C-alpha cells in the first residue's frame, strides 16, 4: 500500500513543487497551515506516514504546529521534516527540540527530498517494530519481563540446571485497589515500579533467578529452592522495605510458593500453583506466605463447582430444610427444633460442613440464609394455618450475613410478610461472630430482641472469649458447644464435666437457659440433668429429619 505524506505549506508554488516530487511514490495530502494539518492528522482514515512542514505560515506557524505535534502521543511515531529557506542553526535547534526528524532546504532538490522522506518513514517503521518487540518482552510500566518471557527464560534455566532445586514465587499486594484509591493510580504505578526495582536489584546479585510482572500487582520469581525459615526471612525483609517505602500505609504482600517437582512440566501451571498458594494469605494477617499443597488445588476445584452449582440448585429446590428436635430435660419432651439445611444433589447429599464455608467465602451465604429464613417462615405459617400451635423453630445466621446492614429489617419484614409471631422464630448466631464486629452485632441483636425474637448464642464455649462476650451482649439462650460432649470416657471427661457444670451455674446466675448440643449418650443426658441443664439436642434423642417426619413426631398428644 502507498504511504501518505502530508505537505504543510502556505505557499502554493512550493506546495506544487513538493507535490510533483513526491506524487509518483506517495499519496500526497496538503494543508495551508498548522491548524489544517492537525485536522488532517487527527482524522484516522488519513493514516499519514510522514509530514513535511514549512515554518512561516499564517494562523498557526510551523513552531506552534510542532509544539502541539510533539505533545500528542498519537503522533509520536509519525516522522516530521521541516522545510527551511536558509540554514539558520538557531531555528534548527528549536525544531529538533520539538521533535523534528530531519530538514530539507529551499530551493528543493528532488532527489534529496525523495531520499529523506524514504529514510524517515523507514526509521519510523523500524522504531514501531522495535516498540512492538519491546512490548512482547517487557512490561511497559516497570520495564521488567512479562510472563511470556519469564516462561521462556525459566524453562531455559530449569533445563540447564537439572541438578538444582528451584521454587516459583508468586506475590501480590493485599488490597492493591485500596492503595490505588487512597493514593491515586500514579502512586500505585510508582509502588509497582519500586517493586520491580527491588527485583532488579536482587536479580542482579543472583546467578539463577528469573522474574516478571504477571499482571496488575502480581509478580513472579523463579529461584533456587530455600526452606521455610529463609522464605520467612525474605518476606520480613520485603515487608520492611515496603514499610520504609510508604510509612502512611501498611503494604502487605501475599506470597505463594511452589517447589518445582518436575522441571519439564508447564511453567504457567507452576505459576498457577504458586498463585493458588498465595490466595491462602487473603484475610490472614498472621501468615503472609503459603506453600502450595495438592489439597489447595482440590478444595478450589471443589469450591468452584459448588459455586456454579448453587444458582441452579436454588432454582431446582435442591436445598431442603431439615429439622432437629430439641428436648426439655424436665419431662423429656420435644420443645422446639433447629432448622439445618441439606443440599440434596442428584449424586447424593452434600453436608453443610462442605458448602457453608465456601458460601461464606464468596458471600453466597447471604442468599442461602435468606432462603432458609423465608422457607422457615412459610413452614411456621403453614402450621398456624392448620390450626397447630407449633413449638418455636430456630434458624442459623451466618457470621457473614451479619455484615448485611439491613439484616434486622429483612428478618423482621419476613415475619411480617408471613404473619409469623417473632416468639416462634428464633435466631442462632455463633459465639465467635460476636468478636468479629461487636459493636454492630450488639446493636442488631438488641433491635431483634426488641422486636420479640429470641437470640441463641450458638457454639458457646468454642472460642476463648465466651465469658467476655457474655458480659457485653444480651442473649436469651446459650447453646453449649458440642465439643464438651465429645469427651465421654476419655481423660478429659472430668475436665469437660466440670466446665459444663460451671458454665451452667454461670448461666443460671445470668438467668440464661442452656441447651446442650451433640448429646449422643444416656450418661451424658443424666449428667446434664444432674447439673441443671434444661434443654438438649442430639442424636440420642433425634437426628435432623425431613419436615414431614418432624411434624409426625412433634404434633402428637404426648408432646403437646
Ligand atoms: P450447628 O449450628 O452447630 O448445628 C449443629 C450441627 O450438629 C448440625 O450439623 C447437626 O446435624 C449436628 N448434630 C446434632 N446432634 C448431633 C450429635 O448428637 N452428634 C453429632 N456428632 N452431631 C450432631 P450439620 O447439620 O451438618 O450443620 C453443620 C453446621 O452448618 C451447623 O452447625 C451450622 O453452623 C451450619 N448450618 C447448617 N444449616 C445452616 C443454615 O441453614 N444456615 C447457616 N448459616 N448455617 C447452617
Ligand atoms: Ca446452630
Ligand atoms: Ca452449634
mmCIF file with all atom_site columns, N, CA and C in Angstrom, residues 236-265:
data_model
loop_
_atom_site.group_PDB
_atom_site.id
_atom_site.type_symbol
_atom_site.label_atom_id
_atom_site.label_alt_id
_atom_site.label_comp_id
_atom_site.label_asym_id
_atom_site.label_entity_id
_atom_site.label_seq_id
_atom_site.pdbx_PDB_ins_code
_atom_site.Cartn_x
_atom_site.Cartn_y
_atom_site.Cartn_z
_atom_site.occupancy
_atom_site.B_iso_or_equiv
_atom_site.pdbx_formal_charge
_atom_site.auth_seq_id
_atom_site.auth_comp_id
_atom_site.auth_asym_id
_atom_site.auth_atom_id
_atom_site.pdbx_PDB_model_num
ATOM 1  N N  . UNK A 1 236 ? 10.121 -10.998 55.567 1.00 0.00 ? 236 UNK A N  1
ATOM 2  C CA . UNK A 1 236 ? 10.333 -9.964  56.576 1.00 0.00 ? 236 UNK A CA 1
ATOM 3  C C  . UNK A 1 236 ? 11.107 -8.795  55.977 1.00 0.00 ? 236 UNK A C  1
ATOM 4  N N  . UNK A 1 237 ? 12.141 -9.152  55.224 1.00 0.00 ? 237 UNK A N  1
ATOM 5  C CA . UNK A 1 237 ? 12.957 -8.125  54.597 1.00 0.00 ? 237 UNK A CA 1
ATOM 6  C C  . UNK A 1 237 ? 12.123 -7.303  53.613 1.00 0.00 ? 237 UNK A C  1
ATOM 7  N N  . UNK A 1 238 ? 11.328 -8.001  52.825 1.00 0.00 ? 238 UNK A N  1
ATOM 8  C CA . UNK A 1 238 ? 10.484 -7.363  51.814 1.00 0.00 ? 238 UNK A CA 1
ATOM 9  C C  . UNK A 1 238 ? 9.476  -6.421  52.482 1.00 0.00 ? 238 UNK A C  1
ATOM 10 N N  . UNK A 1 239 ? 8.856  -6.928  53.524 1.00 0.00 ? 239 UNK A N  1
ATOM 11 C CA . UNK A 1 239 ? 7.848  -6.141  54.210 1.00 0.00 ? 239 UNK A CA 1
ATOM 12 C C  . UNK A 1 239 ? 8.468  -4.887  54.835 1.00 0.00 ? 239 UNK A C  1
ATOM 13 N N  . UNK A 1 240 ? 9.647  -5.066  55.394 1.00 0.00 ? 240 UNK A N  1
ATOM 14 C CA . UNK A 1 240 ? 10.340 -3.914  55.988 1.00 0.00 ? 240 UNK A CA 1
ATOM 15 C C  . UNK A 1 240 ? 10.611 -2.856  54.932 1.00 0.00 ? 240 UNK A C  1
ATOM 16 N N  . UNK A 1 241 ? 11.077 -3.326  53.793 1.00 0.00 ? 241 UNK A N  1
ATOM 17 C CA . UNK A 1 241 ? 11.361 -2.394  52.711 1.00 0.00 ? 241 UNK A CA 1
ATOM 18 C C  . UNK A 1 241 ? 10.102 -1.630  52.308 1.00 0.00 ? 241 UNK A C  1
ATOM 19 N N  . UNK A 1 242 ? 8.988  -2.344  52.194 1.00 0.00 ? 242 UNK A N  1
ATOM 20 C CA . UNK A 1 242 ? 7.743  -1.693  51.786 1.00 0.00 ? 242 UNK A CA 1
ATOM 21 C C  . UNK A 1 242 ? 7.267  -0.705  52.841 1.00 0.00 ? 242 UNK A C  1
ATOM 22 N N  . UNK A 1 243 ? 7.500  -1.061  54.121 1.00 0.00 ? 243 UNK A N  1
ATOM 23 C CA . UNK A 1 243 ? 7.105  -0.151  55.185 1.00 0.00 ? 243 UNK A CA 1
ATOM 24 C C  . UNK A 1 243 ? 7.914  1.136   55.124 1.00 0.00 ? 243 UNK A C  1
ATOM 25 N N  . UNK A 1 244 ? 9.202  0.995   54.810 1.00 0.00 ? 244 UNK A N  1
ATOM 26 C CA . UNK A 1 244 ? 10.049 2.172   54.697 1.00 0.00 ? 244 UNK A CA 1
ATOM 27 C C  . UNK A 1 244 ? 9.644  2.987   53.477 1.00 0.00 ? 244 UNK A C  1
ATOM 28 N N  . UNK A 1 245 ? 9.197  2.307   52.445 1.00 0.00 ? 245 UNK A N  1
ATOM 29 C CA . UNK A 1 245 ? 8.815  2.984   51.209 1.00 0.00 ? 245 UNK A CA 1
ATOM 30 C C  . UNK A 1 245 ? 7.574  3.846   51.426 1.00 0.00 ? 245 UNK A C  1
ATOM 31 N N  . UNK A 1 246 ? 6.595  3.299   52.151 1.00 0.00 ? 246 UNK A N  1
ATOM 32 C CA . UNK A 1 246 ? 5.359  4.050   52.366 1.00 0.00 ? 246 UNK A CA 1
ATOM 33 C C  . UNK A 1 246 ? 4.963  3.938   53.835 1.00 0.00 ? 246 UNK A C  1
ATOM 34 N N  . UNK A 1 247 ? 5.296  4.983   54.598 1.00 0.00 ? 247 UNK A N  1
ATOM 35 C CA . UNK A 1 247 ? 5.073  4.901   56.039 1.00 0.00 ? 247 UNK A CA 1
ATOM 36 C C  . UNK A 1 247 ? 3.621  5.134   56.427 1.00 0.00 ? 247 UNK A C  1
ATOM 37 N N  . UNK A 1 248 ? 2.843  5.725   55.508 1.00 0.00 ? 248 UNK A N  1
ATOM 38 C CA . UNK A 1 248 ? 1.462  6.061   55.863 1.00 0.00 ? 248 UNK A CA 1
ATOM 39 C C  . UNK A 1 248 ? 0.489  4.924   55.605 1.00 0.00 ? 248 UNK A C  1
ATOM 40 N N  . UNK A 1 249 ? 1.003  3.784   55.179 1.00 0.00 ? 249 UNK A N  1
ATOM 41 C CA . UNK A 1 249 ? 0.093  2.718   54.788 1.00 0.00 ? 249 UNK A CA 1
ATOM 42 C C  . UNK A 1 249 ? 0.816  1.404   55.006 1.00 0.00 ? 249 UNK A C  1
ATOM 43 N N  . UNK A 1 250 ? 0.095  0.448   55.535 1.00 0.00 ? 250 UNK A N  1
ATOM 44 C CA . UNK A 1 250 ? 0.719  -0.843  55.782 1.00 0.00 ? 250 UNK A CA 1
ATOM 45 C C  . UNK A 1 250 ? 0.575  -1.726  54.544 1.00 0.00 ? 250 UNK A C  1
ATOM 46 N N  . UNK A 1 251 ? 1.584  -1.700  53.693 1.00 0.00 ? 251 UNK A N  1
ATOM 47 C CA . UNK A 1 251 ? 1.522  -2.513  52.473 1.00 0.00 ? 251 UNK A CA 1
ATOM 48 C C  . UNK A 1 251 ? 1.820  -3.962  52.828 1.00 0.00 ? 251 UNK A C  1
ATOM 49 N N  . UNK A 1 252 ? 0.850  -4.840  52.571 1.00 0.00 ? 252 UNK A N  1
ATOM 50 C CA . UNK A 1 252 ? 1.030  -6.244  52.928 1.00 0.00 ? 252 UNK A CA 1
ATOM 51 C C  . UNK A 1 252 ? 1.176  -7.099  51.685 1.00 0.00 ? 252 UNK A C  1
ATOM 52 N N  . UNK A 1 253 ? 2.333  -7.725  51.502 1.00 0.00 ? 253 UNK A N  1
ATOM 53 C CA . UNK A 1 253 ? 2.459  -8.630  50.368 1.00 0.00 ? 253 UNK A CA 1
ATOM 54 C C  . UNK A 1 253 ? 1.904  -10.020 50.715 1.00 0.00 ? 253 UNK A C  1
ATOM 55 N N  . UNK A 1 254 ? 1.322  -10.681 49.715 1.00 0.00 ? 254 UNK A N  1
ATOM 56 C CA . UNK A 1 254 ? 0.874  -12.074 49.878 1.00 0.00 ? 254 UNK A CA 1
ATOM 57 C C  . UNK A 1 254 ? 1.732  -12.939 48.974 1.00 0.00 ? 254 UNK A C  1
ATOM 58 N N  . UNK A 1 255 ? 2.371  -13.935 49.581 1.00 0.00 ? 255 UNK A N  1
ATOM 59 C CA . UNK A 1 255 ? 3.285  -14.762 48.786 1.00 0.00 ? 255 UNK A CA 1
ATOM 60 C C  . UNK A 1 255 ? 2.814  -16.209 48.733 1.00 0.00 ? 255 UNK A C  1
ATOM 61 N N  . UNK A 1 256 ? 2.917  -16.786 47.549 1.00 0.00 ? 256 UNK A N  1
ATOM 62 C CA . UNK A 1 256 ? 2.662  -18.214 47.380 1.00 0.00 ? 256 UNK A CA 1
ATOM 63 C C  . UNK A 1 256 ? 3.917  -18.873 46.849 1.00 0.00 ? 256 UNK A C  1
ATOM 64 N N  . UNK A 1 257 ? 4.232  -20.059 47.380 1.00 0.00 ? 257 UNK A N  1
ATOM 65 C CA . UNK A 1 257 ? 5.469  -20.738 46.998 1.00 0.00 ? 257 UNK A CA 1
ATOM 66 C C  . UNK A 1 257 ? 5.139  -22.088 46.390 1.00 0.00 ? 257 UNK A C  1
ATOM 67 N N  . UNK A 1 258 ? 5.748  -22.363 45.247 1.00 0.00 ? 258 UNK A N  1
ATOM 68 C CA . UNK A 1 258 ? 5.602  -23.685 44.670 1.00 0.00 ? 258 UNK A CA 1
ATOM 69 C C  . UNK A 1 258 ? 6.988  -24.272 44.442 1.00 0.00 ? 258 UNK A C  1
ATOM 70 N N  . UNK A 1 259 ? 7.274  -25.394 45.093 1.00 0.00 ? 259 UNK A N  1
ATOM 71 C CA . UNK A 1 259 ? 8.554  -26.071 44.884 1.00 0.00 ? 259 UNK A CA 1
ATOM 72 C C  . UNK A 1 259 ? 8.456  -26.905 43.618 1.00 0.00 ? 259 UNK A C  1
ATOM 73 N N  . UNK A 1 260 ? 9.320  -26.605 42.659 1.00 0.00 ? 260 UNK A N  1
ATOM 74 C CA . UNK A 1 260 ? 9.251  -27.291 41.368 1.00 0.00 ? 260 UNK A CA 1
ATOM 75 C C  . UNK A 1 260 ? 9.610  -28.759 41.549 1.00 0.00 ? 260 UNK A C  1
ATOM 76 N N  . UNK A 1 261 ? 8.713  -29.636 41.088 1.00 0.00 ? 261 UNK A N  1
ATOM 77 C CA . UNK A 1 261 ? 8.987  -31.061 41.186 1.00 0.00 ? 261 UNK A CA 1
ATOM 78 C C  . UNK A 1 261 ? 9.500  -31.579 39.850 1.00 0.00 ? 261 UNK A C  1
ATOM 79 N N  . UNK A 1 262 ? 8.650  -31.460 38.855 1.00 0.00 ? 262 UNK A N  1
ATOM 80 C CA . UNK A 1 262 ? 9.004  -31.939 37.523 1.00 0.00 ? 262 UNK A CA 1
ATOM 81 C C  . UNK A 1 262 ? 9.419  -30.743 36.676 1.00 0.00 ? 262 UNK A C  1
ATOM 82 N N  . UNK A 1 263 ? 10.728 -30.670 36.380 1.00 0.00 ? 263 UNK A N  1
ATOM 83 C CA . UNK A 1 263 ? 11.237 -29.483 35.687 1.00 0.00 ? 263 UNK A CA 1
ATOM 84 C C  . UNK A 1 263 ? 10.713 -29.350 34.274 1.00 0.00 ? 263 UNK A C  1
ATOM 85 N N  . UNK A 1 264 ? 10.181 -30.445 33.716 1.00 0.00 ? 264 UNK A N  1
ATOM 86 C CA . UNK A 1 264 ? 9.702  -30.345 32.342 1.00 0.00 ? 264 UNK A CA 1
ATOM 87 C C  . UNK A 1 264 ? 8.214  -29.992 32.293 1.00 0.00 ? 264 UNK A C  1
ATOM 88 N N  . UNK A 1 265 ? 7.593  -29.847 33.466 1.00 0.00 ? 265 UNK A N  1
ATOM 89 C CA . UNK A 1 265 ? 6.165  -29.508 33.493 1.00 0.00 ? 265 UNK A CA 1
ATOM 90 C C  . UNK A 1 265 ? 5.948  -28.074 33.001 1.00 0.00 ? 265 UNK A C  1
#
